[in-house]
Amino acid sequence: MSKRIAIVGVGAVGGYTGAHMVRACEDVTFIDFWPAHVDEMSRNGLRITHHQGEEPFTVKVHALHLTEAQHLSKEAPIDIAFVCTKSYDTHWAALLIHQYLAPGGFVVSLQNCMNEATIAGVVGWGKTMGCIASNISVGLVEPGHVHRGGVKGGAAHTVYRTGEVHGTITERAHEICRLVSYADSAKVTDNLWGERWSKLVANTMANGVSACTGLPGEGDAATLKIYDERRLSRVGRGSPDQRPSMGQDMMKGRRTEIEYLNGFVVREGEQVGIQARANERLVEIVKKVERGELKQDPRHITELRLN
């Protein structure tokens, strides 16, 4: 029998990854808290489109609103739960799905930031795994529709990296790798924390900047052209309009993950006596833009002073 899979938080990454699992005939239940999104998925399915290289497709899905999640008690338990919410929603998402896990079931953090410890605080470290989606560049552009603005990684770039918190290569790590590989290239890693930090470093450089300036992830077109002419290109370039996740959040009026990205760097630095002043200032600026105290403006970065 196939594993029963749950996607908790059907945003860009959860929707994109889960839709490919459904297309491969895996047993997937989608749980989300945006009523219009759940309604659209239930009525018309989940649509996946790409900037280039892939044909669009739509899959019929089993979608539940949070208020309907209690129906899981009448079904077979969940073997694998992917938590794909924003970092600030991790704790309640883990609490929600914990009660519906099979005895051997476990939870995978398929998120930005470092959320494995939060999940383990609910389900235990033995039921916690991680999966990084590297340079996936997806967005939930409207209810029931996920668009990938970047190009697929394929052989040139391994997108999904999945592993155990203790670094041992296990059968279930290979199972998660198999599931996410329906969507793009994947590997099992014995260095989950190294992969997490690599992703976090990249995110801290782009996400907050996009959020407070209003610029897309690709940056200034003229400068980018010069860079492209000088670099050794491995893969095609994605859409110039594709924004990092926090840039998307700001456009939608949503709370960002700035405290869990750049803020995390600040807190980790404090523990070892290192002041991460640039990250600290960026957190302050992004929070002010979130609250409407500042407008998005590239000058927040170009005129940034740390003193």
CSV table of C-alpha atoms in Angstrom, one decimal:
chain,number,residue,atom,x,y,z
A,1,MET,CA,0.0,0.0,0.0
A,2,SER,CA,1.2,3.5,-0.7
A,3,LYS,CA,2.0,5.9,2.1
A,4,ARG,CA,-0.6,8.4,3.2
A,5,ILE,CA,0.8,11.8,2.8
A,6,ALA,CA,-0.3,15.2,4.2
A,7,ILE,CA,0.8,18.6,3.0
A,8,VAL,CA,0.2,21.1,5.8
A,9,GLY,CA,0.3,24.6,4.3
A,10,VAL,CA,-0.4,24.5,0.6
A,11,GLY,CA,1.6,27.6,-0.4
A,12,ALA,CA,4.0,27.8,-3.3
A,13,VAL,CA,6.5,25.0,-2.3
A,14,GLY,CA,3.9,22.7,-0.7
A,15,GLY,CA,1.5,23.1,-3.6
A,16,TYR,CA,4.1,22.6,-6.2
A,17,THR,CA,5.8,19.6,-4.6
A,18,GLY,CA,2.5,18.0,-3.6
A,19,ALA,CA,0.9,18.5,-7.0
A,20,HIS,CA,3.7,16.5,-8.7
A,21,MET,CA,3.2,13.7,-6.1
A,22,VAL,CA,-0.5,13.6,-7.0
A,23,ARG,CA,0.3,13.5,-10.7
A,24,ALA,CA,2.4,10.4,-9.9
A,25,CYS,CA,-0.6,8.8,-8.2
A,26,GLU,CA,0.6,9.2,-4.6
A,27,ASP,CA,-2.1,9.4,-1.8
A,28,VAL,CA,-1.9,13.1,-0.8
A,29,THR,CA,-4.2,15.2,1.4
A,30,PHE,CA,-3.7,19.0,1.3
A,31,ILE,CA,-4.6,21.1,4.4
A,32,ASP,CA,-4.7,24.9,4.2
A,33,PHE,CA,-6.2,27.9,6.0
A,34,TRP,CA,-7.0,30.2,3.0
A,35,PRO,CA,-10.7,29.5,2.2
A,36,ALA,CA,-10.6,30.7,-1.4
A,37,HIS,CA,-7.6,28.5,-2.1
A,38,VAL,CA,-9.1,25.4,-0.6
A,39,ASP,CA,-12.4,26.0,-2.4
A,40,GLU,CA,-10.6,26.5,-5.8
A,41,MET,CA,-8.6,23.3,-5.3
A,42,SER,CA,-11.6,21.3,-4.3
A,43,ARG,CA,-13.7,22.5,-7.3
A,44,ASN,CA,-11.2,22.8,-10.1
A,45,GLY,CA,-8.0,21.2,-8.9
A,46,LEU,CA,-4.5,22.6,-8.4
A,47,ARG,CA,-2.9,24.2,-11.4
A,48,ILE,CA,0.9,24.2,-12.0
A,49,THR,CA,2.6,26.5,-14.6
A,50,HIS,CA,6.2,27.3,-15.5
A,51,HIS,CA,8.1,30.3,-16.8
A,52,GLN,CA,9.7,28.0,-19.4
A,53,GLY,CA,10.5,24.4,-20.2
A,54,GLU,CA,7.4,22.6,-18.9
A,55,GLU,CA,3.8,22.3,-20.0
A,56,PRO,CA,1.1,23.4,-17.5
A,57,PHE,CA,-1.0,20.8,-15.8
A,58,THR,CA,-3.9,20.6,-13.3
A,59,VAL,CA,-4.5,17.8,-10.8
A,60,LYS,CA,-7.6,16.9,-8.9
A,61,VAL,CA,-6.7,17.0,-5.2
A,62,HIS,CA,-8.1,16.1,-1.8
A,63,ALA,CA,-8.1,19.5,-0.1
A,64,LEU,CA,-9.2,20.3,3.4
A,65,HIS,CA,-9.7,23.6,5.2
A,66,LEU,CA,-8.3,23.8,8.8
A,67,THR,CA,-11.9,23.5,10.0
A,68,GLU,CA,-12.2,20.2,8.1
A,69,ALA,CA,-9.0,18.6,9.3
A,70,GLN,CA,-10.8,16.8,12.1
A,71,HIS,CA,-12.2,14.5,9.3
A,72,LEU,CA,-8.8,12.9,9.3
A,73,SER,CA,-9.8,11.0,12.4
A,74,LYS,CA,-12.2,9.0,10.3
A,75,GLU,CA,-9.5,8.0,7.8
A,76,ALA,CA,-6.4,5.9,7.8
A,77,PRO,CA,-3.6,7.7,9.8
A,78,ILE,CA,-0.9,9.8,8.1
A,79,ASP,CA,2.4,8.2,7.4
A,80,ILE,CA,4.3,11.3,6.2
A,81,ALA,CA,3.4,14.9,6.9
A,82,PHE,CA,5.1,17.7,5.1
A,83,VAL,CA,4.9,21.0,7.1
A,84,CYS,CA,5.1,23.7,4.4
A,85,THR,CA,3.8,26.7,6.3
A,86,LYS,CA,5.6,29.9,7.1
A,87,SER,CA,8.0,29.5,9.9
A,88,TYR,CA,5.8,31.4,12.4
A,89,ASP,CA,3.1,28.9,11.8
A,90,THR,CA,5.3,25.8,12.4
A,91,HIS,CA,4.3,25.1,16.0
A,92,TRP,CA,0.5,25.0,15.5
A,93,ALA,CA,0.9,23.1,12.2
A,94,ALA,CA,2.9,20.4,14.0
A,95,LEU,CA,0.3,20.2,16.8
A,96,LEU,CA,-2.5,19.9,14.2
A,97,ILE,CA,-1.0,17.0,12.3
A,98,HIS,CA,0.6,15.2,15.3
A,99,GLN,CA,-2.6,13.7,16.5
A,100,TYR,CA,-3.3,12.1,13.1
A,101,LEU,CA,0.1,10.4,12.5
A,102,ALA,CA,0.4,6.7,12.2
A,103,PRO,CA,2.5,5.0,14.9
A,104,GLY,CA,5.5,5.0,12.6
A,105,GLY,CA,4.6,8.3,11.0
A,106,PHE,CA,6.9,11.3,10.9
A,107,VAL,CA,7.0,15.0,10.0
A,108,VAL,CA,9.2,16.6,7.4
A,109,SER,CA,10.0,20.4,7.5
A,110,LEU,CA,9.8,21.5,3.8
A,111,GLN,CA,10.2,25.2,4.7
A,112,ASN,CA,12.6,28.1,4.8
A,113,CYS,CA,14.5,28.7,8.0
A,114,MET,CA,15.5,26.3,10.9
A,115,ASN,CA,12.2,24.8,12.1
A,116,GLU,CA,13.2,21.2,12.9
A,117,ALA,CA,13.6,21.9,16.6
A,118,THR,CA,10.1,23.5,16.8
A,119,ILE,CA,8.6,20.4,15.1
A,120,ALA,CA,10.6,18.1,17.4
A,121,GLY,CA,9.3,19.9,20.4
A,122,VAL,CA,5.9,18.6,19.4
A,123,VAL,CA,6.4,15.2,17.8
A,124,GLY,CA,9.9,14.3,19.1
A,125,TRP,CA,13.3,14.2,17.4
A,126,GLY,CA,12.7,10.7,16.2
A,127,LYS,CA,9.7,11.7,14.2
A,128,THR,CA,11.4,14.8,12.7
A,129,MET,CA,13.1,15.2,9.3
A,130,GLY,CA,14.1,18.0,7.0
A,131,CYS,CA,14.0,18.8,3.3
A,132,ILE,CA,15.5,21.9,1.7
A,133,ALA,CA,14.1,23.2,-1.6
A,134,SER,CA,17.1,25.0,-3.1
A,135,ASN,CA,16.5,27.8,-5.7
A,136,ILE,CA,13.0,26.5,-6.5
A,137,SER,CA,11.5,30.0,-7.2
A,138,VAL,CA,7.8,29.3,-7.0
A,139,GLY,CA,4.9,31.5,-6.1
A,140,LEU,CA,1.2,31.0,-5.2
A,141,VAL,CA,-0.1,33.6,-7.7
A,142,GLU,CA,-3.8,33.1,-7.1
A,143,PRO,CA,-6.1,30.5,-5.4
A,144,GLY,CA,-5.5,27.1,-6.9
A,145,HIS,CA,-2.5,28.2,-9.0
A,146,VAL,CA,1.2,27.8,-8.3
A,147,HIS,CA,3.7,29.3,-10.8
A,148,ARG,CA,7.4,28.5,-11.1
A,149,GLY,CA,9.3,31.6,-12.2
A,150,GLY,CA,12.6,29.8,-12.2
A,151,VAL,CA,13.8,27.1,-14.4
A,152,LYS,CA,14.0,23.4,-13.3
A,153,GLY,CA,17.3,22.4,-11.7
A,154,GLY,CA,17.5,19.0,-13.3
A,155,ALA,CA,21.1,17.7,-13.7
A,156,ALA,CA,22.6,21.1,-13.4
A,157,HIS,CA,21.4,21.9,-9.9
A,158,THR,CA,19.9,19.6,-7.2
A,159,VAL,CA,16.8,21.3,-5.9
A,160,TYR,CA,15.6,19.1,-3.1
A,161,ARG,CA,18.0,17.9,-0.4
A,162,THR,CA,16.4,15.6,2.3
A,163,GLY,CA,17.9,14.1,5.4
A,164,GLU,CA,17.8,13.1,9.0
A,165,VAL,CA,18.7,15.5,11.8
A,166,HIS,CA,21.4,13.1,13.0
A,167,GLY,CA,22.9,12.7,9.5
A,168,THR,CA,22.4,8.9,9.1
A,169,ILE,CA,21.2,7.8,5.7
A,170,THR,CA,18.0,6.0,6.3
A,171,GLU,CA,15.3,4.2,4.3
A,172,ARG,CA,12.8,7.0,5.1
A,173,ALA,CA,15.2,9.6,3.9
A,174,HIS,CA,15.3,7.8,0.6
A,175,GLU,CA,11.5,7.6,0.6
A,176,ILE,CA,11.2,11.4,1.0
A,177,CYS,CA,13.8,11.8,-1.8
A,178,ARG,CA,11.7,9.6,-4.1
A,179,LEU,CA,8.5,11.6,-3.4
A,180,VAL,CA,10.0,15.1,-3.9
A,181,SER,CA,11.9,13.9,-7.0
A,182,TYR,CA,8.6,13.9,-8.9
A,183,ALA,CA,8.9,17.7,-8.9
A,184,ASP,CA,12.6,18.1,-9.6
A,185,SER,CA,16.1,16.8,-9.0
A,186,ALA,CA,16.6,15.4,-5.4
A,187,LYS,CA,19.2,13.8,-3.2
A,188,VAL,CA,19.6,12.4,0.3
A,189,THR,CA,22.1,14.3,2.4
A,190,ASP,CA,24.1,13.3,5.5
A,191,ASN,CA,24.5,17.0,6.2
A,192,LEU,CA,21.0,18.4,6.7
A,193,TRP,CA,22.3,21.3,8.9
A,194,GLY,CA,24.9,22.3,6.4
A,195,GLU,CA,22.2,22.4,3.7
A,196,ARG,CA,19.9,24.4,6.0
A,197,TRP,CA,22.6,27.0,6.7
A,198,SER,CA,23.5,27.2,3.0
A,199,LYS,CA,19.9,28.0,2.1
A,200,LEU,CA,19.5,30.4,5.0
A,201,VAL,CA,22.6,32.3,4.0
A,202,ALA,CA,21.2,32.7,0.5
A,203,ASN,CA,17.8,33.7,1.8
A,204,THR,CA,19.3,36.3,4.2
A,205,MET,CA,21.0,38.0,1.2
A,206,ALA,CA,17.9,38.3,-1.0
A,207,ASN,CA,14.6,38.0,0.9
A,208,GLY,CA,14.8,40.9,3.2
A,209,VAL,CA,16.3,43.2,0.5
A,210,SER,CA,13.4,42.4,-1.8
A,211,ALA,CA,10.9,42.9,1.0
A,212,CYS,CA,12.1,46.4,1.9
A,213,THR,CA,13.0,47.7,-1.5
A,214,GLY,CA,10.3,46.3,-3.7
A,215,LEU,CA,12.8,44.9,-6.2
A,216,PRO,CA,12.4,41.5,-7.7
A,217,GLY,CA,15.0,38.8,-7.0
A,218,GLU,CA,16.8,39.4,-10.2
A,219,GLY,CA,17.8,43.0,-9.3
A,220,ASP,CA,18.9,45.8,-11.7
A,221,ALA,CA,18.6,44.7,-15.3
A,222,ALA,CA,21.6,46.6,-16.6
A,223,THR,CA,23.9,45.2,-13.9
A,224,LEU,CA,22.5,41.8,-14.4
A,225,LYS,CA,23.3,41.9,-18.1
A,226,ILE,CA,26.9,42.6,-17.4
A,227,TYR,CA,27.0,39.8,-14.8
A,228,ASP,CA,25.5,37.3,-17.3
A,229,GLU,CA,28.0,38.3,-20.0
A,230,ARG,CA,30.9,37.5,-17.6
A,231,ARG,CA,29.7,34.4,-15.8
A,232,LEU,CA,29.9,30.8,-16.8
A,233,SER,CA,26.2,29.9,-17.1
A,234,ARG,CA,25.1,26.5,-15.9
A,235,VAL,CA,21.3,26.8,-16.3
A,236,GLY,CA,18.9,29.1,-18.0
A,237,ARG,CA,17.6,32.3,-16.3
A,238,GLY,CA,14.2,32.4,-14.7
A,239,SER,CA,11.6,35.1,-15.0
A,240,PRO,CA,13.0,38.6,-14.2
A,241,ASP,CA,9.7,39.2,-12.3
A,242,GLN,CA,10.2,36.3,-9.9
A,243,ARG,CA,10.5,37.6,-6.4
A,244,PRO,CA,12.0,35.9,-3.3
A,245,SER,CA,9.3,34.6,-0.9
A,246,MET,CA,9.4,37.6,1.4
A,247,GLY,CA,9.1,40.0,-1.6
A,248,GLN,CA,6.0,38.1,-2.5
A,249,ASP,CA,4.7,38.3,1.1
A,250,MET,CA,5.2,42.1,1.1
A,251,MET,CA,3.3,42.4,-2.2
A,252,LYS,CA,0.4,40.4,-0.7
A,253,GLY,CA,0.4,42.3,2.6
A,254,ARG,CA,1.4,39.2,4.5
A,255,ARG,CA,3.7,38.9,7.5
A,256,THR,CA,7.3,38.0,6.4
A,257,GLU,CA,9.7,35.5,7.9
A,258,ILE,CA,12.4,38.2,8.5
A,259,GLU,CA,12.6,37.2,12.2
A,260,TYR,CA,13.3,33.6,11.3
A,261,LEU,CA,15.9,34.4,8.6
A,262,ASN,CA,18.0,37.5,9.3
A,263,GLY,CA,16.7,37.6,12.9
A,264,PHE,CA,17.9,34.0,13.4
A,265,VAL,CA,21.4,35.1,12.3
A,266,VAL,CA,21.3,37.9,14.8
A,267,ARG,CA,20.3,35.6,17.7
A,268,GLU,CA,22.8,32.9,16.8
A,269,GLY,CA,25.5,35.6,16.7
A,270,GLU,CA,24.6,36.9,20.1
A,271,GLN,CA,25.1,33.4,21.6
A,272,VAL,CA,28.7,33.4,20.5
A,273,GLY,CA,29.4,37.1,21.1
A,274,ILE,CA,29.3,38.2,17.4
A,275,GLN,CA,27.2,41.2,16.5
A,276,ALA,CA,25.4,40.8,13.1
A,277,ARG,CA,24.7,44.5,12.7
A,278,ALA,CA,23.7,44.5,9.0
A,279,ASN,CA,21.2,41.7,9.6
A,280,GLU,CA,19.9,43.5,12.7
A,281,ARG,CA,19.3,46.7,10.8
A,282,LEU,CA,17.6,44.8,7.9
A,283,VAL,CA,15.2,43.2,10.4
A,284,GLU,CA,14.3,46.6,11.7
A,285,ILE,CA,13.7,48.1,8.3
A,286,VAL,CA,11.6,45.2,7.0
A,287,LYS,CA,9.4,45.3,10.2
A,288,LYS,CA,8.8,49.0,9.6
A,289,VAL,CA,7.8,48.4,6.0
A,290,GLU,CA,5.5,45.6,7.2
A,291,ARG,CA,3.8,47.9,9.6
A,292,GLY,CA,3.4,50.7,7.1
A,293,GLU,CA,5.9,53.0,8.8
A,294,LEU,CA,8.1,53.0,5.8
A,295,LYS,CA,7.5,52.6,2.0
A,296,GLN,CA,9.4,50.1,0.0
A,297,ASP,CA,12.4,51.9,-1.5
A,298,PRO,CA,15.8,50.8,-2.8
A,299,ARG,CA,17.4,53.6,-0.8
A,300,HIS,CA,16.7,51.6,2.4
A,301,ILE,CA,19.7,49.5,1.2
A,302,THR,CA,21.8,51.9,-1.0
A,303,GLU,CA,21.9,54.4,1.8
A,304,LEU,CA,22.1,52.0,4.7
A,305,ARG,CA,24.4,53.0,7.5
A,306,LEU,CA,25.3,50.7,10.4
A,307,ASN,CA,26.3,53.4,12.8
